[in-house]
XYZ file of C-alpha atoms in Angstrom:
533
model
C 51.834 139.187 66.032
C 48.657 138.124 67.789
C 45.211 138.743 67.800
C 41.968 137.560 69.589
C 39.052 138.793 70.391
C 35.860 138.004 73.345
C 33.336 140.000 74.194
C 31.603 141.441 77.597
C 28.648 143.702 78.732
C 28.431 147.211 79.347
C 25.549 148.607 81.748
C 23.443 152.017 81.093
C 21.136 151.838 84.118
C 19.839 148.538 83.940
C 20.089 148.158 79.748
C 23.585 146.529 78.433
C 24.912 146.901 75.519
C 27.593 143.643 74.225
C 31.096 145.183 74.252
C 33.761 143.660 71.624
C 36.935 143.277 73.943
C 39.574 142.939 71.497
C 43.347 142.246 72.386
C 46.527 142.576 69.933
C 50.052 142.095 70.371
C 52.663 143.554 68.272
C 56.464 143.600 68.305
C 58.070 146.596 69.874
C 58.168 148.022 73.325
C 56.214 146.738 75.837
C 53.623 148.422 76.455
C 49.833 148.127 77.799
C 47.420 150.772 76.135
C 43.392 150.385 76.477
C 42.010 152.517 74.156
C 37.501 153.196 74.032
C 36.179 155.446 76.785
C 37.139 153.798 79.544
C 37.205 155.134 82.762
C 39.104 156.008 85.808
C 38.130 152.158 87.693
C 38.404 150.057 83.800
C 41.499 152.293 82.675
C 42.935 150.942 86.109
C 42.308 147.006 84.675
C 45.758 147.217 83.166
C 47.484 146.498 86.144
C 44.438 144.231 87.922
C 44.774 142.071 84.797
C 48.985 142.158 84.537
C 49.501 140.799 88.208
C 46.121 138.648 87.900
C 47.707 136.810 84.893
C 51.347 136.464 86.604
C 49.591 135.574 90.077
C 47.899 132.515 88.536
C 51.382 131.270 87.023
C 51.513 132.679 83.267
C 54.081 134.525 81.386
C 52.785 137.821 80.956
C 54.028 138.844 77.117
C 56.758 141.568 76.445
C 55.590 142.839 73.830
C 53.699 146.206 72.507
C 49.278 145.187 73.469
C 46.926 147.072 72.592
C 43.542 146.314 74.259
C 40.228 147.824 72.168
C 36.878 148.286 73.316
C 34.482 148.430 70.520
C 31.978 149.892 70.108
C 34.688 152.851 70.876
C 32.667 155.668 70.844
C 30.331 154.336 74.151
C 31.788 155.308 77.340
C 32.382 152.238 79.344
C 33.018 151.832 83.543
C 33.200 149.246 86.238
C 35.818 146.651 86.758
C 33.158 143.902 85.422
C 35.609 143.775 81.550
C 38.583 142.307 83.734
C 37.826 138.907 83.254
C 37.717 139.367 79.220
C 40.585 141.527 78.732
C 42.809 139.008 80.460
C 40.954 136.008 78.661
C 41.258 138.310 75.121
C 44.932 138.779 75.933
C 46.367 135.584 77.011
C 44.496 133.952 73.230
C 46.258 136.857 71.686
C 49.452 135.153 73.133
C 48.328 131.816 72.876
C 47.889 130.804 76.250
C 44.478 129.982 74.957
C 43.260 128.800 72.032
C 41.293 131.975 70.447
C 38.387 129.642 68.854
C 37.302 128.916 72.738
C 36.522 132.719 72.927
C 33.877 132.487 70.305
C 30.276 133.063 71.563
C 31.138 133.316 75.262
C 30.666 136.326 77.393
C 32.837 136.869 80.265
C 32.057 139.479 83.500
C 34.237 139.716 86.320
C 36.555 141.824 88.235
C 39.762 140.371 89.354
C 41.855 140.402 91.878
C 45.682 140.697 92.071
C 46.037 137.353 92.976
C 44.315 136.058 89.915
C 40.409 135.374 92.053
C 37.554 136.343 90.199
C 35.600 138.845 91.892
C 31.654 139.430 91.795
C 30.522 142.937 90.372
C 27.112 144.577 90.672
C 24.567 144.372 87.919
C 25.339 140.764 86.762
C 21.491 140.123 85.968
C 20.945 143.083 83.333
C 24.026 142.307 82.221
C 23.176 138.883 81.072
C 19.628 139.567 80.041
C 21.460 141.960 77.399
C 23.965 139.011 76.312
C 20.974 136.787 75.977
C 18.977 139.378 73.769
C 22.212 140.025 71.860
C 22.449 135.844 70.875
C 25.210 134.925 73.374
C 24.109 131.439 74.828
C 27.492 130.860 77.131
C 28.635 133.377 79.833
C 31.213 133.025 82.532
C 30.957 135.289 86.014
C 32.117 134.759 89.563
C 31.108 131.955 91.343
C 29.195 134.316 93.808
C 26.987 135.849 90.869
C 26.354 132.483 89.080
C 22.893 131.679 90.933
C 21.806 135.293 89.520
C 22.896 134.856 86.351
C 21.283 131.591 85.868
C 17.846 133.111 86.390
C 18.357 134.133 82.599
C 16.523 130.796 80.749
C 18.393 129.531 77.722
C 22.076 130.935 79.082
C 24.534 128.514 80.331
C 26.845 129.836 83.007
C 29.950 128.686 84.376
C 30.654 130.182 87.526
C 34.430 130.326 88.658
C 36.422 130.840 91.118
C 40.199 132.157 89.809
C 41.425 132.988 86.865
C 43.254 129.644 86.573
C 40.172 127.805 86.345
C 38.853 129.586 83.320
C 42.295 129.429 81.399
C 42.118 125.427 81.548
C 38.316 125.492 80.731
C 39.579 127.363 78.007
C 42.366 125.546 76.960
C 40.435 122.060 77.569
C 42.965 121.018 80.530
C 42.296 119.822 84.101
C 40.722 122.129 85.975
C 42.429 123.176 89.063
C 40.832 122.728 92.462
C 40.825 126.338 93.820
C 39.748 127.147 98.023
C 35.437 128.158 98.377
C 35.313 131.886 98.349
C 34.388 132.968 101.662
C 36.506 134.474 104.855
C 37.839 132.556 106.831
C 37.151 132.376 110.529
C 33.474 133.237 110.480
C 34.489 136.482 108.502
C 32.338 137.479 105.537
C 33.540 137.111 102.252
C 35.812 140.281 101.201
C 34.193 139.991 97.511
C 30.891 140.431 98.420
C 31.758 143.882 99.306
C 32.192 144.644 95.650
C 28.013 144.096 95.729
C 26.960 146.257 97.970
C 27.036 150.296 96.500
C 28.099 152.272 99.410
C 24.965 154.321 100.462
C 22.869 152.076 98.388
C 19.639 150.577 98.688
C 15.801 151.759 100.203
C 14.556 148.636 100.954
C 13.446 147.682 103.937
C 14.292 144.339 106.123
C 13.440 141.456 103.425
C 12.453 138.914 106.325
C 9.863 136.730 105.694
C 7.245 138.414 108.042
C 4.908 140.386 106.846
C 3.598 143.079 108.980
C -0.300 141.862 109.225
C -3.108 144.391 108.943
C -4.760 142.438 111.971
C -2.614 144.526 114.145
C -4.494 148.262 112.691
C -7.261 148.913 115.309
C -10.024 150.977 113.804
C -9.375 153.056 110.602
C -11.962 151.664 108.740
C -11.937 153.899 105.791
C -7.915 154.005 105.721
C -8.016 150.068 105.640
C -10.811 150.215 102.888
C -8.625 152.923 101.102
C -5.333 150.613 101.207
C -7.752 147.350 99.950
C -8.420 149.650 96.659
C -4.887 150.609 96.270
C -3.586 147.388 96.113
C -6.140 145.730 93.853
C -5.951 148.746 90.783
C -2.313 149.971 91.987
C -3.737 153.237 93.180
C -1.709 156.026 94.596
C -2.296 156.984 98.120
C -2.225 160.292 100.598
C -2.338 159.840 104.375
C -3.263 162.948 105.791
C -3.670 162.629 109.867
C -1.915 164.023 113.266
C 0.854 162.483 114.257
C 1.074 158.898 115.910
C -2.726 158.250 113.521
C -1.086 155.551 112.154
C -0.287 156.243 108.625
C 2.940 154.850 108.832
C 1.911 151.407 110.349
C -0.535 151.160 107.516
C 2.005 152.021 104.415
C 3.968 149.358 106.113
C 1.524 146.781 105.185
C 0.270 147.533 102.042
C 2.855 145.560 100.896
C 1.521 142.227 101.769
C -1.729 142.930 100.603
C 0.332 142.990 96.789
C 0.314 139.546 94.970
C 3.245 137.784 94.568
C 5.603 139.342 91.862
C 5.207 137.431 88.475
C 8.582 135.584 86.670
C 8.948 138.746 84.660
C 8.364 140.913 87.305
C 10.932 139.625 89.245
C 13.832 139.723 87.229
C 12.434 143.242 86.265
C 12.947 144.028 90.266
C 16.266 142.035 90.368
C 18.119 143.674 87.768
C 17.289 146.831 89.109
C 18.339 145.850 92.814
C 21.044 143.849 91.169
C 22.584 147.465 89.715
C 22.308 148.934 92.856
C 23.874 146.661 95.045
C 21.552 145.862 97.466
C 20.284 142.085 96.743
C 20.224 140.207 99.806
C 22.972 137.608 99.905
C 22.152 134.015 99.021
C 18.281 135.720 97.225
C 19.445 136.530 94.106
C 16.014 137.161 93.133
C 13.717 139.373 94.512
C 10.058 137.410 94.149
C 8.067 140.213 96.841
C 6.771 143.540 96.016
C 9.840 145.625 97.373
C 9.056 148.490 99.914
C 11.000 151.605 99.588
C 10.725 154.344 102.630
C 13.497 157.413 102.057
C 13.566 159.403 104.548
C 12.155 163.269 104.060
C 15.509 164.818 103.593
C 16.650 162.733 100.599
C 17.521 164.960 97.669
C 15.977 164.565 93.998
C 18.479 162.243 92.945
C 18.141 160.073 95.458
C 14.577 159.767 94.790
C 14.530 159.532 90.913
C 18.270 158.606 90.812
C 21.385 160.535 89.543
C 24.204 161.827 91.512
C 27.499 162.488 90.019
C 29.361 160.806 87.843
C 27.128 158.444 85.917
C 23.235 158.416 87.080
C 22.698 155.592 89.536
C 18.595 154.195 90.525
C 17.011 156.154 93.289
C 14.073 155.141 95.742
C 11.340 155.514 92.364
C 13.368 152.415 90.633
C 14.198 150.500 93.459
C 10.164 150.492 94.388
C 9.474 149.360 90.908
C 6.431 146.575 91.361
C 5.879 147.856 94.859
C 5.117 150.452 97.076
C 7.340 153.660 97.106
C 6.708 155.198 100.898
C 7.075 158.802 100.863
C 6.489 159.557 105.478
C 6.760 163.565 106.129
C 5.712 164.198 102.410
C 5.757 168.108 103.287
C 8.913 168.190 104.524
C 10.312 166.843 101.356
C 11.730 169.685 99.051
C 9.522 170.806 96.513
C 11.533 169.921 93.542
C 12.206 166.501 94.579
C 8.097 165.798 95.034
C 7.516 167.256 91.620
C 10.299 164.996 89.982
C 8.014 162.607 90.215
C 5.138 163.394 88.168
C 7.100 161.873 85.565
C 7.168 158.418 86.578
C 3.979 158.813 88.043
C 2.651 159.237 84.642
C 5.084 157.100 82.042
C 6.255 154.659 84.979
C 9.756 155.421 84.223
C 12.584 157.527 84.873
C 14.450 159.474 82.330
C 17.903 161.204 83.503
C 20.044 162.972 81.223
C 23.480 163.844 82.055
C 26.811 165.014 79.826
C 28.137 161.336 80.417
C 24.617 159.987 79.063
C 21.324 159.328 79.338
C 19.332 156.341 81.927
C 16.368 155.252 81.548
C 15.100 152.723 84.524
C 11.465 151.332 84.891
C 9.559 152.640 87.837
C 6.104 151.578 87.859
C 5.335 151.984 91.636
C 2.772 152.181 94.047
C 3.026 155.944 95.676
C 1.769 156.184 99.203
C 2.441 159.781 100.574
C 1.783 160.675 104.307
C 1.840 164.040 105.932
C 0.662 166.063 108.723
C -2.312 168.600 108.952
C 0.168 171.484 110.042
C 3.781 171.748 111.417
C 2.737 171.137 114.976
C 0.507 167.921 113.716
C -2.530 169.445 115.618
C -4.679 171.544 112.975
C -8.127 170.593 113.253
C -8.038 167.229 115.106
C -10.522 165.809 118.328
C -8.452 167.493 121.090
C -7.488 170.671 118.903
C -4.645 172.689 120.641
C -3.062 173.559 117.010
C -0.482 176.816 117.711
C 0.251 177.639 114.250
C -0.714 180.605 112.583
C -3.254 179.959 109.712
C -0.888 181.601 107.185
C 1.963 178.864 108.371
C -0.374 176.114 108.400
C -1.513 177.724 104.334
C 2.162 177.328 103.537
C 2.977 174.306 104.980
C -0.223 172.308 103.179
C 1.309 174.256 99.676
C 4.724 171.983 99.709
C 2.361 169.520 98.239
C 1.913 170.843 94.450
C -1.205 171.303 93.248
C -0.263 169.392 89.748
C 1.737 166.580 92.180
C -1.918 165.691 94.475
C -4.302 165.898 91.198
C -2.043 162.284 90.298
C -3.485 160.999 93.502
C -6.121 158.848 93.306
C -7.098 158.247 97.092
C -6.754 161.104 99.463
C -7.768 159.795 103.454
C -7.325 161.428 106.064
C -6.320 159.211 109.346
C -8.050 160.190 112.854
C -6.203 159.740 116.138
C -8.422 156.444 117.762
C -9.828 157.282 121.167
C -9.150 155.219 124.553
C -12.735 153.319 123.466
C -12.030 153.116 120.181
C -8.738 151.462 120.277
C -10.252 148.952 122.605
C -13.399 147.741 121.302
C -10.872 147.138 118.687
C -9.308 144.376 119.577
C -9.861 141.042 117.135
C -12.267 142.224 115.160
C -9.955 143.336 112.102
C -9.362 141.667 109.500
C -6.205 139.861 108.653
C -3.370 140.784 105.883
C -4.546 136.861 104.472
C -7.993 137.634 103.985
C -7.767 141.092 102.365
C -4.642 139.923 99.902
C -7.346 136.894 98.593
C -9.815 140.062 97.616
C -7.132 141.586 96.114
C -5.803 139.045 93.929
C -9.372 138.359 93.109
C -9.984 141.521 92.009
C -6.766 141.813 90.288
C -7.701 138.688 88.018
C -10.905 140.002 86.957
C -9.134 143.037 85.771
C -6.769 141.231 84.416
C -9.138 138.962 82.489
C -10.801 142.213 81.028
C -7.977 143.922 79.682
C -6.503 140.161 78.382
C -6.026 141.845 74.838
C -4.550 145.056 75.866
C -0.969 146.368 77.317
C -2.326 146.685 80.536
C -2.968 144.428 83.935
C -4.277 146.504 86.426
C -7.364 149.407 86.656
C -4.351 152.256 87.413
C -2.694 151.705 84.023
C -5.539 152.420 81.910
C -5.976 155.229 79.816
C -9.042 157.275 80.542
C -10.513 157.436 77.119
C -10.327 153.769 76.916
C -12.634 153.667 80.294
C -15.015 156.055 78.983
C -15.348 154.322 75.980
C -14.497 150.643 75.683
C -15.266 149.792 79.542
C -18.124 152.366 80.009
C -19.427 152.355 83.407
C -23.064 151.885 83.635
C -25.650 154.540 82.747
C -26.241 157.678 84.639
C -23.218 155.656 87.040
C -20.936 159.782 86.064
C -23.759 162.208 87.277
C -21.799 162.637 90.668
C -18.604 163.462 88.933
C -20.133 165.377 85.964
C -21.119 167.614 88.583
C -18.457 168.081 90.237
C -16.648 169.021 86.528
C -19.124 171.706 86.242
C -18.362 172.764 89.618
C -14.282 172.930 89.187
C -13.850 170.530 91.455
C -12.718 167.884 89.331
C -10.302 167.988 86.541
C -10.183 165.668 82.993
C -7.234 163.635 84.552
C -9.360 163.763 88.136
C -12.163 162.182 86.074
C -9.893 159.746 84.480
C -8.631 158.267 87.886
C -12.379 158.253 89.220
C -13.166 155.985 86.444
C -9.697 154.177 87.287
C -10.617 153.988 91.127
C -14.187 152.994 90.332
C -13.234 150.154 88.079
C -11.468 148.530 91.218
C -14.201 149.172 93.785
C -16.191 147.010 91.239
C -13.995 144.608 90.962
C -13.401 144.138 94.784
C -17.536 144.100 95.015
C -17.594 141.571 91.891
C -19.764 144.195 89.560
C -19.969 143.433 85.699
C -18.825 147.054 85.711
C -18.909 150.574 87.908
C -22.275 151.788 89.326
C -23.312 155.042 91.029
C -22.367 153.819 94.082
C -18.902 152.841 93.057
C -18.552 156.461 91.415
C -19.562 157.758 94.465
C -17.122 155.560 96.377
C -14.116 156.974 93.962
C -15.015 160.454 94.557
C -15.234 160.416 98.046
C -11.575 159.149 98.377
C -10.346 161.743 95.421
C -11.656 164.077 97.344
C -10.892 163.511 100.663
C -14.174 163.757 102.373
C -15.041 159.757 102.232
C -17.842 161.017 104.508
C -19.706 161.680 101.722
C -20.263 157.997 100.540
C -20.711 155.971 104.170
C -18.103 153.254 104.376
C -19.407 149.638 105.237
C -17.329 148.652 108.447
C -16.289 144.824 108.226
């Protein structure tokens, strides 16, 4: 009789939980039963691990084994526990001395010929060994650069399962071939990475789209400065070919750099959903996210069947989430956000469990005036009925637009316009170094508190702790009275006001600043002139 045990990881979203892998052999008829909520891909690791362990030149053992995952009674998927099962099983037979299990966490799939395999979500999945004690983990050689952005963790990164029996059993360990494909092929195991249909970011090149190249649009480019600096949300309302696309695409750049925990925040996500970039394992920019109009609701907020996997909200966590033809989204995927938009995270419950994935993003909406595009531009020529244009502006809820903070709409630039244009804007460069200024004096303020930037504070700690300056609310006041504004409008005035001071380096918000905020809530920034650069 034999008996060892080693542990692994199992993922729920991007939070892991450290799964006892426990092997015993008995006399009797042999047998292979895995027993603790395994499903269909891990119940299948019974014959991956059999002909990995014969593949790599060990006796498999005839006898009656039993392989446990404990805690039983947490359901448990992916191919990721193939690496400890066989390691568990060949110290229950004493292949390998069962002492060298202790402490060590091993994730891998592997391969009938006894390779070791990457798997998605090695990241988490090691943050959750880490913050369970584990100091010593052992993944494919592919995945070892991203799990070594975990401080404090060694990793050993192998190749075969040969290699880790004699680093196990303190022999020589075996020279194995690179992984890789040979004749300018990609690697076949890097497949495993990438989730099928997975993944909203855009091209992760290392050029950023510059705002130099947005003639005109003053008070869009002003409106894009304030929603990087406080993390504002954003609506683009203009006829088609405005530009509201070209400037989502660069609000990105005017982000700061993503900080250390940020990061691996961003990477574990990314790292769950298969879609790192090979050779980056970690993602250091503000990711940009653009689904396209006819995604459903769980490929925004993530779901699907089976297990819940991230959507678009997740995968934008830390950067901008690009919502383009925001009215012809479906209504109940739109409204699925007001969640997030609110706790900046995503809760979805299904009868195989419950994930919960951060989503703190930056939402930038953009939409048409009417079907045709038309309604109540320069040229005019609109065609659609004023009940179809009522409809179509009513896809956008009511409750969804009062969590918008900046509301611009985006004018087609005439022939003159576009160029007397030319040179005079100002770069990505110049407006990221007012952004980061401004985000360091916000940050400086709220040193002491939870929060980092102007869009995460509560309101009753603006209109109390960081009152703006006297008389600075008679504007907004007004429009309360009015029913213009609502309590949460108010509170993301004061928000959006904060940030215009901060970009104008005020000790705190004036009338002017108010009156700044309210213009963009409102979508009439005409009434608070705009300075031009």
């Amino acid at each position: 009789m034999g008996f060892a045990r080693t542990c692994s990881v199992a993922l729920t979203g991007v939070d892991g939980m450290v799964v006892e892998v426990q092997a015993d052999l008995e006399p009797g008829v042999a047998g292979f039963s895995l027993v603790g909520l395994a499903d269909k891909s891990l119940s299948e690791s019974r014959d991956r691990v059999r002909s990995a362990v014969v593949n790599s030149g060990v006796e498999w053992p005839q006898r009656k084994l039993t392989v446990g995952l404990s805690p039983a009674a947490v359901p448990k998927s992916g191919s990721g526990f193939d690496l400890a099962i066989a390691a568990a099983v060949l110290a229950a037979a004493g292949r390998i001395p069962p002492p060298s299990l202790s402490g060590l966490v091993l994730i891998g799939e592997l391969g009938l010929d006894g390779r070791v395999r990457p798997v998605r979500g090695v990241l988490p999945a090691v943050l959750a060994a880490a913050g369970a004690g584990y100091r010593q983990v052992v993944v494919a050689e592919q995945t070892a650069a991203e799990a070594a952005l975990v401080p404090d963790v060694a990793v050993l990164g192998v190749r075969t399962l040969r290699q880790v029996i004699a680093v196990l059993a303190g022999e020589e360990v075996p020279a194995e071939d690179p992984p890789g494909g040979t004749g300018g092929v990609p690697d076949p195991a890097l497949a495993g990475l990438a989730a099928p249909g997975g993944g909203y970011a855009t091209d992760r090149s290392e050029r950023v789209p510059d705002l130099a190249d947005v003639a005109g649009q003053h008070t869009a480019r002003r409106a894009l400065e304030i929603a990087a600096a406080g993390r504002h949300h954003l609506f683009l309302k203009g006829a088609p070919g405005a530009g509201k696309t070209m400037l989502a695409e660069r609000l990105p750049g005017l982000l700061p750099p993503l900080t250390r925990r940020e990061a691996l925040e961003v990477t574990a996500i990314h790292s769950v959903d298969g879609s790192l970039p090979p050779g980056r394992p970690l993602v250091d920019r503000a990711p940009y996210c653009a689904p396209h109009h006819s995604a459903s609701m769980a490929a925004l907020v993530g779901g699907g069947t089976g297990f819940p996997r991230p959507g678009a909200a997740s995968l934008a966590h830390h950067g901008v989430l690009f919502l383009d033809e925001a009215a012809e989204m479906g209504g109940q995927a739109l409204d699925a956000l007001r969640q997030p938009l609110e706790s900046g995270r995503v809760t979805v419950a299904r009868a195989a469990g419950v994930m919960r994935l951060p989503a703190r993003f930056l939402l930038v909406m953009a939409a048409n005036p009417c079907p045709c595009g038309r309604f109540g531009t320069r040229n005019g020529g609109c065609d659609c009925a004023p009940g179809t244009v009522r409809r179509y502006r009513s896809r956008l809820s009511g409750p969804l637009l009062d969590r918008i903070d900046l509301r611009v709409p985006v004018e087609p630039l005439g022939r003159a316009e576009l160029l007397a244009a030319q040179g005079e804007a100002e770069s990505t460069a110049v407006v990221a170094e007012r952004v980061l200024a401004a985000r360091e004096r916000a940050a400086a303020r709220y040193a002491d508190t939870p929060w980092r930037v102007n869009g995460e504070v509560p309101g009753h700690e603006l209109r109390t702790r960081w009152a703006p300056a006297p008389g600075a609310l008679a504007g907004a006041e007004r429009d309360m009275d009015r029913g213009l504004l609502s309590a949460r409008g108010l509170d993301r005035v004061l928000r959006v006001a904060w940030t215009v001071a901060d970009l104008a380096g005020h000790a705190r918000p004036d009338a002017d600043d108010v009156g700044l905020a309210l213009a963009l809530r409102s979508g009439n920034p005409h009434r608070h002139p705009l300075p031009r650069p």
